[in-house]
PDB file of C-alpha atoms in Angstrom:
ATOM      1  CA  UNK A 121      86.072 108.743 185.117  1.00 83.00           C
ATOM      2  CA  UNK A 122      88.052 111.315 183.992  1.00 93.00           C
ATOM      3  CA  UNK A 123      89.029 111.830 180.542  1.00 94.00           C
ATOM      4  CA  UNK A 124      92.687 110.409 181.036  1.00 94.00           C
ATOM      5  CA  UNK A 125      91.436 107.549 182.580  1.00 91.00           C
ATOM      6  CA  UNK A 126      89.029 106.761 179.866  1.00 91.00           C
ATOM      7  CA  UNK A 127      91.616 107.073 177.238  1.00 93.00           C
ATOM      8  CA  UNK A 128      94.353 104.456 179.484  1.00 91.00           C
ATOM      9  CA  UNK A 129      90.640 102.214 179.788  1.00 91.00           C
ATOM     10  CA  UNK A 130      90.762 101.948 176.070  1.00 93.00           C
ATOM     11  CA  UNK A 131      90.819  98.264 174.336  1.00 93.00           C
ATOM     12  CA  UNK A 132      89.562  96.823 171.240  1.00 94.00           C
ATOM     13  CA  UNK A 133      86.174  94.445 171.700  1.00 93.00           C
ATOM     14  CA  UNK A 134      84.839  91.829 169.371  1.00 90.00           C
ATOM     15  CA  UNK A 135      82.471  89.786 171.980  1.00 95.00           C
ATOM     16  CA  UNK A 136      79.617  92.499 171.083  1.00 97.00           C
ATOM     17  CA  UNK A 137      76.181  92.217 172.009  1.00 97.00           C
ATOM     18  CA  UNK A 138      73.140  94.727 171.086  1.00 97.00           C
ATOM     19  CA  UNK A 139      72.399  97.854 171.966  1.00 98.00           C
ATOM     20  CA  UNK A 140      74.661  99.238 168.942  1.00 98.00           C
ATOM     21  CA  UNK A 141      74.665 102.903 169.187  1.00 98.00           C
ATOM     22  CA  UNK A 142      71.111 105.000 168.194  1.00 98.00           C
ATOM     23  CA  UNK A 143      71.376 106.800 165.437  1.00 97.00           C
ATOM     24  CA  UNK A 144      71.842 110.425 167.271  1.00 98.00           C
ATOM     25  CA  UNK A 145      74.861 108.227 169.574  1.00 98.00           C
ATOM     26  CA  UNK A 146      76.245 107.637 166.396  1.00 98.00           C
ATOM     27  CA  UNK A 147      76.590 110.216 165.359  1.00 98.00           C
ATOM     28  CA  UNK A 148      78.180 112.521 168.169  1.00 98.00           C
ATOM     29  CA  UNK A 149      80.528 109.587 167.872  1.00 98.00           C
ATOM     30  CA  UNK A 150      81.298 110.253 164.162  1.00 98.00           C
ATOM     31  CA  UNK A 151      81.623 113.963 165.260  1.00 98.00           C
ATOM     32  CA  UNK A 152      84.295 113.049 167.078  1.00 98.00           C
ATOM     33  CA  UNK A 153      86.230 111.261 163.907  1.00 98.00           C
ATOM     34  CA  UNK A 154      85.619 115.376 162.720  1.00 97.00           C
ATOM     35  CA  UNK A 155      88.128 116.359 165.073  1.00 97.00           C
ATOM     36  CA  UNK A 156      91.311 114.477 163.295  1.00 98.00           C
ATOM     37  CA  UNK A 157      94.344 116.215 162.361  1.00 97.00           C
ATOM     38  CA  UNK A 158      93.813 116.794 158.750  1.00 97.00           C
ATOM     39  CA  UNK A 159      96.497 118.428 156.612  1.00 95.00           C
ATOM     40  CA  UNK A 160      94.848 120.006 153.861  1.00 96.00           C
ATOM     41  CA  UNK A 161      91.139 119.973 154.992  1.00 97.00           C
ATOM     42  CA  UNK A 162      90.647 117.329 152.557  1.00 97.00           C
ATOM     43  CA  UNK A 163      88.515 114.998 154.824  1.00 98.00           C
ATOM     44  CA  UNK A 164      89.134 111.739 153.072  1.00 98.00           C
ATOM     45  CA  UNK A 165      87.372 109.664 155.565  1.00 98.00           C
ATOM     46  CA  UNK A 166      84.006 108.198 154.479  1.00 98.00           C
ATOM     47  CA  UNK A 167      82.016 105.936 156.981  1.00 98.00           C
ATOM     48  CA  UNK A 168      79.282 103.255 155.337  1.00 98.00           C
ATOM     49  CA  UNK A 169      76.706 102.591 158.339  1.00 98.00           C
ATOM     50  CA  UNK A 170      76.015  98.759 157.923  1.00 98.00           C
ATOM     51  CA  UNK A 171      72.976  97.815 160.071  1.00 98.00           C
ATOM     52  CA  UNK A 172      70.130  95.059 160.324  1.00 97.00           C
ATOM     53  CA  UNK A 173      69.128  92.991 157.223  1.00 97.00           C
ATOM     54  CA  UNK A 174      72.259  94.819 155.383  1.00 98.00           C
ATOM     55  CA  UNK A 175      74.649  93.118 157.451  1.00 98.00           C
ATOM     56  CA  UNK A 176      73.880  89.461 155.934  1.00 98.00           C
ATOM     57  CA  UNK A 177      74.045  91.482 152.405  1.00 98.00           C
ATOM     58  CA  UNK A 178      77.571  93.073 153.738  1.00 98.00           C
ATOM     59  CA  UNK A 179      78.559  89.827 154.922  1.00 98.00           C
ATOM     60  CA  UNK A 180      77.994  87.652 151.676  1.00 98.00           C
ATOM     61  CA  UNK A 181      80.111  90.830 149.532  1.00 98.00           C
ATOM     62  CA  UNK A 182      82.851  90.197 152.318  1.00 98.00           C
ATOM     63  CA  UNK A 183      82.508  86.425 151.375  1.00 98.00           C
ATOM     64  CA  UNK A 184      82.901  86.671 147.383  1.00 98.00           C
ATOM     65  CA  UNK A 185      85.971  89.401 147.999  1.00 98.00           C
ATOM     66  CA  UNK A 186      87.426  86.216 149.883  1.00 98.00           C
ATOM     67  CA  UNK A 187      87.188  84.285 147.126  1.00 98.00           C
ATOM     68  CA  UNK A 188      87.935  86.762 144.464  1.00 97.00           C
ATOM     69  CA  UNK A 189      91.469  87.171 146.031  1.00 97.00           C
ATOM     70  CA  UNK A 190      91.910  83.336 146.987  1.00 97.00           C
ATOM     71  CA  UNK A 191      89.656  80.583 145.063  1.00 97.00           C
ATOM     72  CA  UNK A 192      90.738  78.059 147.400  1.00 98.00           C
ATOM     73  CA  UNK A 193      90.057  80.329 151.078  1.00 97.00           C
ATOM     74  CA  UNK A 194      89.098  77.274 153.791  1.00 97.00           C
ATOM     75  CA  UNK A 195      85.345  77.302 154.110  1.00 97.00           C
ATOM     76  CA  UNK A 196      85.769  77.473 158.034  1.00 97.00           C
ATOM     77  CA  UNK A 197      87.416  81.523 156.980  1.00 97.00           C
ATOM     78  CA  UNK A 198      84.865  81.839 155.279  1.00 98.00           C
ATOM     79  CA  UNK A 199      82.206  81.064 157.323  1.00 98.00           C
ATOM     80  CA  UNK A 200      83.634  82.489 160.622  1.00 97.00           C
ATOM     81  CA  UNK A 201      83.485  86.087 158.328  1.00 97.00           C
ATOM     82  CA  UNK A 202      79.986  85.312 156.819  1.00 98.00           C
ATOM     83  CA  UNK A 203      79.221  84.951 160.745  1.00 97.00           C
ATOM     84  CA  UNK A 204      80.936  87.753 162.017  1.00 97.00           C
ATOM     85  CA  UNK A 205      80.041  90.494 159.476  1.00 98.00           C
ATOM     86  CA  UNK A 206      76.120  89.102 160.001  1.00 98.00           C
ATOM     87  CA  UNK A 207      75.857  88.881 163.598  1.00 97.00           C
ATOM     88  CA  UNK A 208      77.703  92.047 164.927  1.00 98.00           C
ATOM     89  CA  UNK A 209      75.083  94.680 165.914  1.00 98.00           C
ATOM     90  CA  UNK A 210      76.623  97.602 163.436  1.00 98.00           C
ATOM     91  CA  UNK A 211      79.273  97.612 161.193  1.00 98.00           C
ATOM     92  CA  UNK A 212      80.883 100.634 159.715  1.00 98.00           C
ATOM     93  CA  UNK A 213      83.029 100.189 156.702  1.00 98.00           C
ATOM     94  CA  UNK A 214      86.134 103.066 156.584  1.00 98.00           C
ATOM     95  CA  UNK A 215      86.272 104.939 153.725  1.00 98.00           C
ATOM     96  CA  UNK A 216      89.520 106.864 152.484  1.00 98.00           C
ATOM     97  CA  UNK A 217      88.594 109.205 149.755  1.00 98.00           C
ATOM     98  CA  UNK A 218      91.862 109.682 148.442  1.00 98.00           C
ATOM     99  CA  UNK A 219      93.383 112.319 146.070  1.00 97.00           C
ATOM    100  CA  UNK A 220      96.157 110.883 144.456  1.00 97.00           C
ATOM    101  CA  UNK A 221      97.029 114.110 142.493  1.00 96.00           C
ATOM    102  CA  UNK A 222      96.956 116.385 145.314  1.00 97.00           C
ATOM    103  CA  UNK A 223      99.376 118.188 146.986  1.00 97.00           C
ATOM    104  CA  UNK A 224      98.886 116.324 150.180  1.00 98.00           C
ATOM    105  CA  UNK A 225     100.441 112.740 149.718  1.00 97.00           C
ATOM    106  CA  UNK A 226      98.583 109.617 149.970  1.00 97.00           C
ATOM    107  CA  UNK A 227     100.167 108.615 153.443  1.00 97.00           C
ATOM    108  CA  UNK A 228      99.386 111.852 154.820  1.00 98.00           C
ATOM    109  CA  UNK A 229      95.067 111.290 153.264  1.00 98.00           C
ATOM    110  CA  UNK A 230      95.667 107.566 154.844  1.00 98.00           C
ATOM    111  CA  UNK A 231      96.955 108.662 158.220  1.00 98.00           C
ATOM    112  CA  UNK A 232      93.708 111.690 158.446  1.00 98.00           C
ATOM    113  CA  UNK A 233      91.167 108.177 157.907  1.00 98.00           C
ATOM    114  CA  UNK A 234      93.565 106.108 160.851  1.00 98.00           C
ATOM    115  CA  UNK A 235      93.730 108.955 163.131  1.00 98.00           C
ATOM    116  CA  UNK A 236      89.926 109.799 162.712  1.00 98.00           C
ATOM    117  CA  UNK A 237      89.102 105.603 163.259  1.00 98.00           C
ATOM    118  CA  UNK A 238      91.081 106.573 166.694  1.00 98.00           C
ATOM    119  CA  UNK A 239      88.670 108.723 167.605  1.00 98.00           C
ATOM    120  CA  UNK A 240      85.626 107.179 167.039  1.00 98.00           C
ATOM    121  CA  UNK A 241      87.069 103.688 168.743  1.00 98.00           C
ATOM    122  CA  UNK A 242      87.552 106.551 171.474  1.00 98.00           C
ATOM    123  CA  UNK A 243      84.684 107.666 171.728  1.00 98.00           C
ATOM    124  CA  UNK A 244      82.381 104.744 171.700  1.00 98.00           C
ATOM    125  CA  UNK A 245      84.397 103.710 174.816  1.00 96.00           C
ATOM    126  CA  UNK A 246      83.459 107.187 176.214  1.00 96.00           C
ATOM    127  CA  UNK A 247      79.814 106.325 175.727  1.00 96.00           C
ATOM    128  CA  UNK A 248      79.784 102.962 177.568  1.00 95.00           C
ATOM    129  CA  UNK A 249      80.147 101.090 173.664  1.00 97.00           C
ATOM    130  CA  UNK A 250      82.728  98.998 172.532  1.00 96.00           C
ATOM    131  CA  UNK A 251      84.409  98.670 168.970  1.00 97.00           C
ATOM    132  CA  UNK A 252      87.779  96.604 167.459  1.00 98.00           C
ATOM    133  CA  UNK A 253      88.985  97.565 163.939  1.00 98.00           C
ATOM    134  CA  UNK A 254      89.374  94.957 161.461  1.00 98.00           C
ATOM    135  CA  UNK A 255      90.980  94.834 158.177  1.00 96.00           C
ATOM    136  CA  UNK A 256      92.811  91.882 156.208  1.00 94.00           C
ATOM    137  CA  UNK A 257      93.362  91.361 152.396  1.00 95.00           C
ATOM    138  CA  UNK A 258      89.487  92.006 151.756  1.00 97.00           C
ATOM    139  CA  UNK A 259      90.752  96.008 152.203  1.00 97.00           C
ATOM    140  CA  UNK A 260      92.742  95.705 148.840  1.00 96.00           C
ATOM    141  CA  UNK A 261      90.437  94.593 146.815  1.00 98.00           C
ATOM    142  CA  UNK A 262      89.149  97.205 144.555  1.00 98.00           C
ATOM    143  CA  UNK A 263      85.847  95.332 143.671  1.00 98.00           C
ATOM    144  CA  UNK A 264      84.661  94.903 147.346  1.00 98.00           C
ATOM    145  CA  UNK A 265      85.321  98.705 147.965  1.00 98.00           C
ATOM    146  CA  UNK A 266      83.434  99.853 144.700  1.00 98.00           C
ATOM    147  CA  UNK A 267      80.443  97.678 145.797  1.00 98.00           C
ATOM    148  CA  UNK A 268      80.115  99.985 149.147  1.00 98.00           C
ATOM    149  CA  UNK A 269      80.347 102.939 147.126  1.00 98.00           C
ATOM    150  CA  UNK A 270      84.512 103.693 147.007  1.00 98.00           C
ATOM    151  CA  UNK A 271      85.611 103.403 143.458  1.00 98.00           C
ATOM    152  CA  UNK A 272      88.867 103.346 142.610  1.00 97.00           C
ATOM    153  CA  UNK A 273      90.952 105.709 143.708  1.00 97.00           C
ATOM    154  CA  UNK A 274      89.341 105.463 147.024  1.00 98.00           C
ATOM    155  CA  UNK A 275      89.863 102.825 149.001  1.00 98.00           C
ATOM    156  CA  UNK A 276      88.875 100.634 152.170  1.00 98.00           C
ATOM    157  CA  UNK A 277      90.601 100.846 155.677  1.00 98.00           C
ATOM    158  CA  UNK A 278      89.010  98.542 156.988  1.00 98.00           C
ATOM    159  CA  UNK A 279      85.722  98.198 159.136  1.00 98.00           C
ATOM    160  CA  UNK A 280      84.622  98.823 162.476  1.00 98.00           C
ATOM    161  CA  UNK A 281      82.508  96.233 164.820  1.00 98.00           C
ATOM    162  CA  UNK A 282      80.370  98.243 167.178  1.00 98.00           C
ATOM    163  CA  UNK A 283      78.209  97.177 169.940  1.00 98.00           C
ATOM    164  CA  UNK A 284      77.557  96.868 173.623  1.00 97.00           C
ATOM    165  CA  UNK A 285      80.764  94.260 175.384  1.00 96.00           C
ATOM    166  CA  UNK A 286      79.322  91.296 176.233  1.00 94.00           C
ATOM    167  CA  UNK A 287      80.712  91.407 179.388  1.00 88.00           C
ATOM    168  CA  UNK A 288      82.954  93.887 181.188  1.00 82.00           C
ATOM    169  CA  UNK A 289      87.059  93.564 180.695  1.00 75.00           C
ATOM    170  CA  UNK A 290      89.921  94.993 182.167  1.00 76.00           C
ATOM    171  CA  UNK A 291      91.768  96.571 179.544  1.00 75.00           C
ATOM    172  CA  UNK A 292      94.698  94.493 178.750  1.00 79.00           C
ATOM    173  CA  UNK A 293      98.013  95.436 180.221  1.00 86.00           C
ATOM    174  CA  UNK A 294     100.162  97.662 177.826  1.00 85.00           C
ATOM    175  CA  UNK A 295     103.577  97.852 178.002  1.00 88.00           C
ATOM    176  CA  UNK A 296     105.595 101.236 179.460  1.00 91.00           C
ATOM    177  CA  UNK A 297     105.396 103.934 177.288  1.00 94.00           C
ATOM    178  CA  UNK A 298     109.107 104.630 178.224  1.00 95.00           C
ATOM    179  CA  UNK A 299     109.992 101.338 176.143  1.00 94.00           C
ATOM    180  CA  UNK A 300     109.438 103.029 173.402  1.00 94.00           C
ATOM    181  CA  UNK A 301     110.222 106.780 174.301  1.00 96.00           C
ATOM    182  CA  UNK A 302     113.582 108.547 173.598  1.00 95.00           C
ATOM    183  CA  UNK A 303     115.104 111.940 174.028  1.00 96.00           C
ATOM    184  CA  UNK A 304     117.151 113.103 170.939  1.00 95.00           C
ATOM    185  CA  UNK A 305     120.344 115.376 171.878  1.00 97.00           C
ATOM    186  CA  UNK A 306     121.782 115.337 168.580  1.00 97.00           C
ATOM    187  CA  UNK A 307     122.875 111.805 168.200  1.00 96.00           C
ATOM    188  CA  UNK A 308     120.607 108.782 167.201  1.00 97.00           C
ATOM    189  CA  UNK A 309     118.359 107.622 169.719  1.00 97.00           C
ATOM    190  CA  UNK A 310     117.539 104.153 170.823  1.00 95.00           C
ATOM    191  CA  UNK A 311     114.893 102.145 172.121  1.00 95.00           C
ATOM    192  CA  UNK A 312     114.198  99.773 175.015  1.00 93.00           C
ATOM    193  CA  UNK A 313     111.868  98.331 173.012  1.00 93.00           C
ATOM    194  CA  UNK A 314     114.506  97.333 169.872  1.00 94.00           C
ATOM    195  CA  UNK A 315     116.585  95.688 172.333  1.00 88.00           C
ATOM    196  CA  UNK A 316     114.153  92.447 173.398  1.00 66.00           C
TER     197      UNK A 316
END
């Protein structure tokens, strides 16, 4: 496969199975989240490995955050993330260690974390893994992120699953890029895309 080809294979995975990564896999794939565009050389992403026993810990945090933000969250939500953050063979939390007061804005900090996430879901593909990125309100809450070691002003971006598909997928089909390419010439552009 060459390396085009495994970036156009590419999907997200949540039907995960064990092996998860070992722990020198891992991290060649967290080298890779290194090699972000990073205005600044600030960094800001912070990865919490969440593995074995921890997971249930993880997954009962995940559970009170749930309620903390809505008292009355259906116990079927939150069971189906009790299950979820318990059972997947590694989770990694995403860290932004943000500098409000720095030169750099925020965004630009937020985009660094997203564009380093890219890689790793990139590279776990690359090594015969598979990963989806999830987020939801739980990623606001300033409580849930201080209990895996962000305090405020730092922040959650979510979390990644990681394991082994359960099963091999064809990528799903993606639209044409040219839907949502145009070619300025000094005049606003539009987009294929806009118009459906």
């Amino acid at each position: 496969m060459t390396p085009m080809d495994m970036l156009l294979s590419r999907a997200s995975v949540d039907t995960l199975i064990e092996p998860a990564p070992s722990a020198d896999q891992l991290s060649e794939v967290l080298a890779a989240a290194m090699r972000a565009p990073d205005h600044g050389k600030l960094r800001p992403w912070r990865y919490i490995v969440i593995e074995g026993d921890a997971r249930s810990l993880a997954a009962e945090h995940v559970v009170a955050s749930m309620l903390r933000l809505d008292a009355n969250a259906p116990e079927f939500k939150l069971n189906k993330r009790r299950q979820r953050f318990s059972t997947m063979p590694l989770v990694i939390a995403l860290g932004m260690h943000l500098r409000p007061d720095h030169k750099i804005p925020l965004w630009e900090q937020e985009m660094a974390v997203a564009a380093a996430t890219m890689n790793i879901l990139n590279a776990l593909h690359a090594k015969g893994f598979g990963g989806i990125w999830v987020s939801g309100d739980i990623t606001e809450d300033p409580v849930l992120a201080a209990e895996l070691g962000l305090p405020a002003p730092h922040k959650l971006a979510g979390f990644l699953f990681v394991g082994t598909p359960a099963e091999r997928c064809e990528p799903p089909r993606r639209p044409e890029p040219e839907q949502f390419t145009a070619y300025w010439t000094g005049k606003p552009v539009s987009f294929s895309a806009d118009k459906e």
